[in-house]
PDB file of C-alpha atoms in Angstrom:
ATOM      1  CA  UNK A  12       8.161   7.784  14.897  1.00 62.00           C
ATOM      2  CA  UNK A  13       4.057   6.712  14.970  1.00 66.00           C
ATOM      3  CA  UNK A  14       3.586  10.111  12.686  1.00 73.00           C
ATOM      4  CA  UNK A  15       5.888   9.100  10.359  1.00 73.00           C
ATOM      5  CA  UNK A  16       4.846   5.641  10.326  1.00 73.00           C
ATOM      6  CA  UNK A  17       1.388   7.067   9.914  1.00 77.00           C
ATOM      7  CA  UNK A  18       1.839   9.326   7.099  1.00 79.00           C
ATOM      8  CA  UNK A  19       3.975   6.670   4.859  1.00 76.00           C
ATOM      9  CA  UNK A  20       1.045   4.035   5.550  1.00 81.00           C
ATOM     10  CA  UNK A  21      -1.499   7.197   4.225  1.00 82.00           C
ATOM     11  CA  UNK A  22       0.844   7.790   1.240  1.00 79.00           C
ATOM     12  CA  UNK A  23       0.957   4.293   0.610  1.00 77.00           C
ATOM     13  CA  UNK A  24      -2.878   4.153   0.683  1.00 85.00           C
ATOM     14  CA  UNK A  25      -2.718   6.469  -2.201  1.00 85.00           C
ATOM     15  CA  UNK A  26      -1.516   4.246  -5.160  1.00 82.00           C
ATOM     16  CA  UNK A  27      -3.501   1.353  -3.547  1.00 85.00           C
ATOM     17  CA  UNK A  28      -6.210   3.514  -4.535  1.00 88.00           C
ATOM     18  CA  UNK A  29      -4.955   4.111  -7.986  1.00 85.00           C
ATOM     19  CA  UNK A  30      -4.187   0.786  -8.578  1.00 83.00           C
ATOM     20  CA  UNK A  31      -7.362  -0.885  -7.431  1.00 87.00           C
ATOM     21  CA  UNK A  32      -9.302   1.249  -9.956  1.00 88.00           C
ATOM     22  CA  UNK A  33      -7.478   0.974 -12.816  1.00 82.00           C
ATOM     23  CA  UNK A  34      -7.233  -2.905 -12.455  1.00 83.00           C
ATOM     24  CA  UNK A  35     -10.844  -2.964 -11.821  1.00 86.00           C
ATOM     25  CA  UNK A  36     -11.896  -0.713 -14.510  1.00 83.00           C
ATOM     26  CA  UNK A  37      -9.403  -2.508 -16.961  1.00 74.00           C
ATOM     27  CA  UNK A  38     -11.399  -5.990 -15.661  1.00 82.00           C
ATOM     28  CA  UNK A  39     -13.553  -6.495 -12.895  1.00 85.00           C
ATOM     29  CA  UNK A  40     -11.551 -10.192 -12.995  1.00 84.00           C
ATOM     30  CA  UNK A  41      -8.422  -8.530 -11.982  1.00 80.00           C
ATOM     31  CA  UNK A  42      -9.401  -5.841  -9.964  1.00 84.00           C
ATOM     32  CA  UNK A  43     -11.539  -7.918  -7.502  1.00 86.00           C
ATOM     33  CA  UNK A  44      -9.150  -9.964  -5.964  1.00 86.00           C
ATOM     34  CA  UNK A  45      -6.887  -6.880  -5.720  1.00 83.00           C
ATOM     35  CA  UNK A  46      -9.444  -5.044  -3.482  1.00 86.00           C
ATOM     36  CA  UNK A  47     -10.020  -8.150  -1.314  1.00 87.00           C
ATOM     37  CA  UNK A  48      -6.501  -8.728  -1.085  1.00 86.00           C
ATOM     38  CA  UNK A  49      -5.682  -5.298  -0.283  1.00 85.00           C
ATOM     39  CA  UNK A  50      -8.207  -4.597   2.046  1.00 85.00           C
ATOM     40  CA  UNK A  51      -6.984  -7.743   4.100  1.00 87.00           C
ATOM     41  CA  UNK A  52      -3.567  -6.251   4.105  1.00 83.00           C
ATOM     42  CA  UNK A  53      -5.112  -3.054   5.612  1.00 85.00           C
ATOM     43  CA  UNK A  54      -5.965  -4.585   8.803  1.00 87.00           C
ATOM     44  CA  UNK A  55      -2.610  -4.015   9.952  1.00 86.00           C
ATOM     45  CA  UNK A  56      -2.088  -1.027   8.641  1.00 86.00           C
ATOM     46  CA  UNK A  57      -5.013   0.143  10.712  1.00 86.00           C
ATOM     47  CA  UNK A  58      -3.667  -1.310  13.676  1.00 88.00           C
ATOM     48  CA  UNK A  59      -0.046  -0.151  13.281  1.00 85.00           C
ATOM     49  CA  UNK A  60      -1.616   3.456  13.007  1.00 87.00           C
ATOM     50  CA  UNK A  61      -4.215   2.847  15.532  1.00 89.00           C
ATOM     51  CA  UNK A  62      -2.100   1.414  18.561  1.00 89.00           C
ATOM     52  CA  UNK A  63       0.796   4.382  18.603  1.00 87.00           C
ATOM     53  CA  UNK A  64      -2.258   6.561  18.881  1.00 87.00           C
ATOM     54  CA  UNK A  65      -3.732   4.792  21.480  1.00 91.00           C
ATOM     55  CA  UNK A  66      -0.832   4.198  23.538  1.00 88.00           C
ATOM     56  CA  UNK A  67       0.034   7.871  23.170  1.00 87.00           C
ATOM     57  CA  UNK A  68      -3.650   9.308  24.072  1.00 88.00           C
ATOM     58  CA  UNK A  69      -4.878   6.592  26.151  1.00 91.00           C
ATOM     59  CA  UNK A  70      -7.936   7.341  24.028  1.00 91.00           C
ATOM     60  CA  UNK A  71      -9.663   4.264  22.211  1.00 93.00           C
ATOM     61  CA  UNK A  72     -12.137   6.152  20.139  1.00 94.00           C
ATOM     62  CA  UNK A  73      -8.997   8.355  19.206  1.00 91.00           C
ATOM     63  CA  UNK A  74      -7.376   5.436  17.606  1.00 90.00           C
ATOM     64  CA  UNK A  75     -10.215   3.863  15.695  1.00 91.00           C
ATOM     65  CA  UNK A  76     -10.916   6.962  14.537  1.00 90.00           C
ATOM     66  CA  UNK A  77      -7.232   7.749  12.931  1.00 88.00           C
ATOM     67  CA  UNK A  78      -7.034   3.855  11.843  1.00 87.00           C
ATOM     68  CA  UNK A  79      -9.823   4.430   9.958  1.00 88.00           C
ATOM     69  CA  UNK A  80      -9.333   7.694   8.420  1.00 86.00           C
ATOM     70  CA  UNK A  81      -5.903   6.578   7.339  1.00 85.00           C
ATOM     71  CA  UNK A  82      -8.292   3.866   5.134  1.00 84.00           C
ATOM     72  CA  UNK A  83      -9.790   7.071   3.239  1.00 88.00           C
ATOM     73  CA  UNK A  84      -6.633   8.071   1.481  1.00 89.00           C
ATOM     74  CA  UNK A  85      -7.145   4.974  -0.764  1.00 89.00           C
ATOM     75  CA  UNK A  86     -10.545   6.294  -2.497  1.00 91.00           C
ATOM     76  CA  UNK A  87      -8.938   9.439  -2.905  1.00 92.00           C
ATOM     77  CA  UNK A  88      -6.117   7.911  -4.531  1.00 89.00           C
ATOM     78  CA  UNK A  89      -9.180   5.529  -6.989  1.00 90.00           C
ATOM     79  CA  UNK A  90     -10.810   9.055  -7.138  1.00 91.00           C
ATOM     80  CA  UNK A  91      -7.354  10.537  -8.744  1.00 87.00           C
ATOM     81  CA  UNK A  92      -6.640   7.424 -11.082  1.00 85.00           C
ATOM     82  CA  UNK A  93     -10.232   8.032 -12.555  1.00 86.00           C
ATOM     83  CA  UNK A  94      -9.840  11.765 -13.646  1.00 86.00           C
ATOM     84  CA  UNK A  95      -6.516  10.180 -15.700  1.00 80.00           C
ATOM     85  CA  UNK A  96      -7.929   6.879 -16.669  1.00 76.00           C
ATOM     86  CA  UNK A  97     -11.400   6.737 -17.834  1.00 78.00           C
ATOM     87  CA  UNK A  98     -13.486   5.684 -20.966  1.00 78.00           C
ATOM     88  CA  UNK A  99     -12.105   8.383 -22.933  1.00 79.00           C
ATOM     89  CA  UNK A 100      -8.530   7.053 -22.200  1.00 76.00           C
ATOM     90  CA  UNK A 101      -5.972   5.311 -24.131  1.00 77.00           C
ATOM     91  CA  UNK A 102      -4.624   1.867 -22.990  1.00 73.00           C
ATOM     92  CA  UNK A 103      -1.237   3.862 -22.667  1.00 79.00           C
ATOM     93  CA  UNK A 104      -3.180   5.958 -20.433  1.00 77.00           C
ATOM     94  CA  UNK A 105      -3.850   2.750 -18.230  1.00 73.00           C
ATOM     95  CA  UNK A 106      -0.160   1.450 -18.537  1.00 78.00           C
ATOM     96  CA  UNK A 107       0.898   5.204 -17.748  1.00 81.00           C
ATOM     97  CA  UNK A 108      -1.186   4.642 -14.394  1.00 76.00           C
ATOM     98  CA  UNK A 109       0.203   1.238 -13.185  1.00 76.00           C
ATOM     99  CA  UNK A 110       4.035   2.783 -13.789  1.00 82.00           C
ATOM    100  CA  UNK A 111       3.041   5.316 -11.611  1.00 81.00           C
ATOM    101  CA  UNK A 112       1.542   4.122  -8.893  1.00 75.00           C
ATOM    102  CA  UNK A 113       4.578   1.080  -8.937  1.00 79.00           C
ATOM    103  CA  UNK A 114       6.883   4.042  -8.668  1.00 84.00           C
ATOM    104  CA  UNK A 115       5.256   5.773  -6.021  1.00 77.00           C
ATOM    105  CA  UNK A 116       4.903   2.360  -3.752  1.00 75.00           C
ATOM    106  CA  UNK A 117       8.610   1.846  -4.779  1.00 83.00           C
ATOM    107  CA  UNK A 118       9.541   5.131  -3.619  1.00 83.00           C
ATOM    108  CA  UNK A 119       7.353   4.969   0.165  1.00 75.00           C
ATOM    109  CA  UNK A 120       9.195   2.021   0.496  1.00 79.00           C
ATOM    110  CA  UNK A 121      12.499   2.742  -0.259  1.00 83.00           C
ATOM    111  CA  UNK A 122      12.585   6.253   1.291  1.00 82.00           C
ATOM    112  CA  UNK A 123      10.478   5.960   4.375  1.00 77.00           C
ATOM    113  CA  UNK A 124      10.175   2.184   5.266  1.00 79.00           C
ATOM    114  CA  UNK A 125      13.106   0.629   4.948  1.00 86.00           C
ATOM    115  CA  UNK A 126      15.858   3.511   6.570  1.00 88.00           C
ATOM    116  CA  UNK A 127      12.400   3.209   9.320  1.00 84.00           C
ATOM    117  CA  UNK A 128      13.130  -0.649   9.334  1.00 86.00           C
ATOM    118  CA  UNK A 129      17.255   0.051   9.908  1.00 89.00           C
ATOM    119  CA  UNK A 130      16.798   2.497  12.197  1.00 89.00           C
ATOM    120  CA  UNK A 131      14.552   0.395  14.495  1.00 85.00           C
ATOM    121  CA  UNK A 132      16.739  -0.567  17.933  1.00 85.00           C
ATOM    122  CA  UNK A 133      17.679  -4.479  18.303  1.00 89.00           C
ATOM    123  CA  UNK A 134      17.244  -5.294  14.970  1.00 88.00           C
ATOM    124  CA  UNK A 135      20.318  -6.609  13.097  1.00 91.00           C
ATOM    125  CA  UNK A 136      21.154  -4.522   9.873  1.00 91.00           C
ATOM    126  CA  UNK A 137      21.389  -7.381   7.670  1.00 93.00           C
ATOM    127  CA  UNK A 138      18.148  -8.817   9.062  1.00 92.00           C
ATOM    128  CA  UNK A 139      16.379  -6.108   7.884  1.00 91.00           C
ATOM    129  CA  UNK A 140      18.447  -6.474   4.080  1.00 91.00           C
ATOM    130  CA  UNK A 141      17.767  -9.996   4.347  1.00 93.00           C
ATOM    131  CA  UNK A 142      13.529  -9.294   5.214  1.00 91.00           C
ATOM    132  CA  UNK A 143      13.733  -6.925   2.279  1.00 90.00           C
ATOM    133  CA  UNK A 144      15.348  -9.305  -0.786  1.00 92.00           C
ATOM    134  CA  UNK A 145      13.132 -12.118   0.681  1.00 93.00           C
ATOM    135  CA  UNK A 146       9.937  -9.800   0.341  1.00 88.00           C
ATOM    136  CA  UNK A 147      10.860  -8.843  -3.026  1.00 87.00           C
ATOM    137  CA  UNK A 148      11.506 -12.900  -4.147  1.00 91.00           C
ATOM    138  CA  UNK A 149       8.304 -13.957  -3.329  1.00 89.00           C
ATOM    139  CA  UNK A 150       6.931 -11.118  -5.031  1.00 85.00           C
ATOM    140  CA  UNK A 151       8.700 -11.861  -8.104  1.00 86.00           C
ATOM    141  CA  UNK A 152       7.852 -15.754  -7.650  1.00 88.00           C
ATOM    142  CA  UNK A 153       4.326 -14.633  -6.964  1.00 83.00           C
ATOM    143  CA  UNK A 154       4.449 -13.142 -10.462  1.00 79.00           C
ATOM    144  CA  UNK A 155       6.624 -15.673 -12.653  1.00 85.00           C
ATOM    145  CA  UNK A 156       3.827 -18.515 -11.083  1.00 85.00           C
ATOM    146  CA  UNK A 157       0.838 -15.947 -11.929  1.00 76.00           C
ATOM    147  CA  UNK A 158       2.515 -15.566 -15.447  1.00 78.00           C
ATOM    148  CA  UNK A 159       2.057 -18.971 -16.354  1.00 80.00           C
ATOM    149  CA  UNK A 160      -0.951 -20.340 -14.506  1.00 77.00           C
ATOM    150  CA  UNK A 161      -2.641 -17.848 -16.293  1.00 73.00           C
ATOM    151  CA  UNK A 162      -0.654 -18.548 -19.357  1.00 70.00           C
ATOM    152  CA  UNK A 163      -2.413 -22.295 -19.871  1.00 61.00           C
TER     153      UNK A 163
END
C-alpha cells in the first residue's frame, strides 16, 4: 500500500510541476502564491511517503531520502510544461497546459486516491464520499470567492 501511495503522490507531483510554471510564466502574480502554497502542501506528502519507508526499513536516512526525492518529480513535471509552453507559444498553448495538468490531477485522484481512501479498514464508505464532495465544495467556493475578489 506505501508504494502505491508513493507513486500516486510522485505522479501527482508531476502536474504540480506543470502547473506552477505555466502560472508563473503566464504572471509571476499568479504563479507565486501557487508555489508557496504548494510547497506547504508538500510537507505531508513528504511525510506520508517518508514514514511507510521508515517504519518498513527502520532506516531514517532511508526515508528522508525517498521524501525528498518524491519532491523532484515536480521540476520535472515544470521542466515538461516548458518544452510545450514557452515564448514561442500561443495562449492556447497555455490553456492547452492547465486542461492537462487538471485532467491528470483529476485522474490520480479519481483512480488511485479515492478507491485507496474506500479501501482503507474502519473507515465508513460514505465518510470517505462525504470527505470527497466536501473537498471539492470548498474548492469550488475557493474559486467563485477568488472570481470576484479579484473581479472588483
Amino acid at each position: 500500500m506505501a508504494a502505491v501511495v508513493s507513486a500516486a503522490i510522485v505522479l501527482h507531483n508531476i502536474p504540480e510541476g506543470m502547473a506552477t510554471y505555466v502560472a508563473s510564466f503566464h504572471s509571476v502574480s499568479a504563479g507565486l502564491p501557487l508555489a508557496i502554497a504548494i510547497a506547504i502542501h508538500n510537507i505531508p506528502e513528504g511525510l506520508a511517503i517518508a514514514m511507510p519507508v521508515y517504519y518498513a526499513t527502520g532506516s531514517r536516512r532511508r526515508a528522508i531520502l525517498f521524501g525528498t526525492l518524491s519532491g523532484f518529480s515536480e521540476p520535472f513535471g515544470a521542466v515538461l510544461a516548458s518544452l510545450v509552453a514557452n515564448e514561442s507559444s500561443s495562449s492556447g498553448s497555455f490553456g492547452g497546459m492547465f486542461g492537462l495538468t487538471a485532467g491528470m490531477m483529476t485522474y490520480v485522484c479519481l483512480s488511485e486516491l479515492l478507491p485507496a481512501a474506500y479501501a482503507e479498514q474502519g473507515v465508513a464508505r460514505e465518510a470517505v464520499t462525504l470527505a470527497f464532495f466536501l473537498g471539492c465544495a470548498v474548492m469550488a467556493t475557493s474559486l467563485v470567492i477568488e472570481k470576484y475578489a479579484t473581479a472588483a
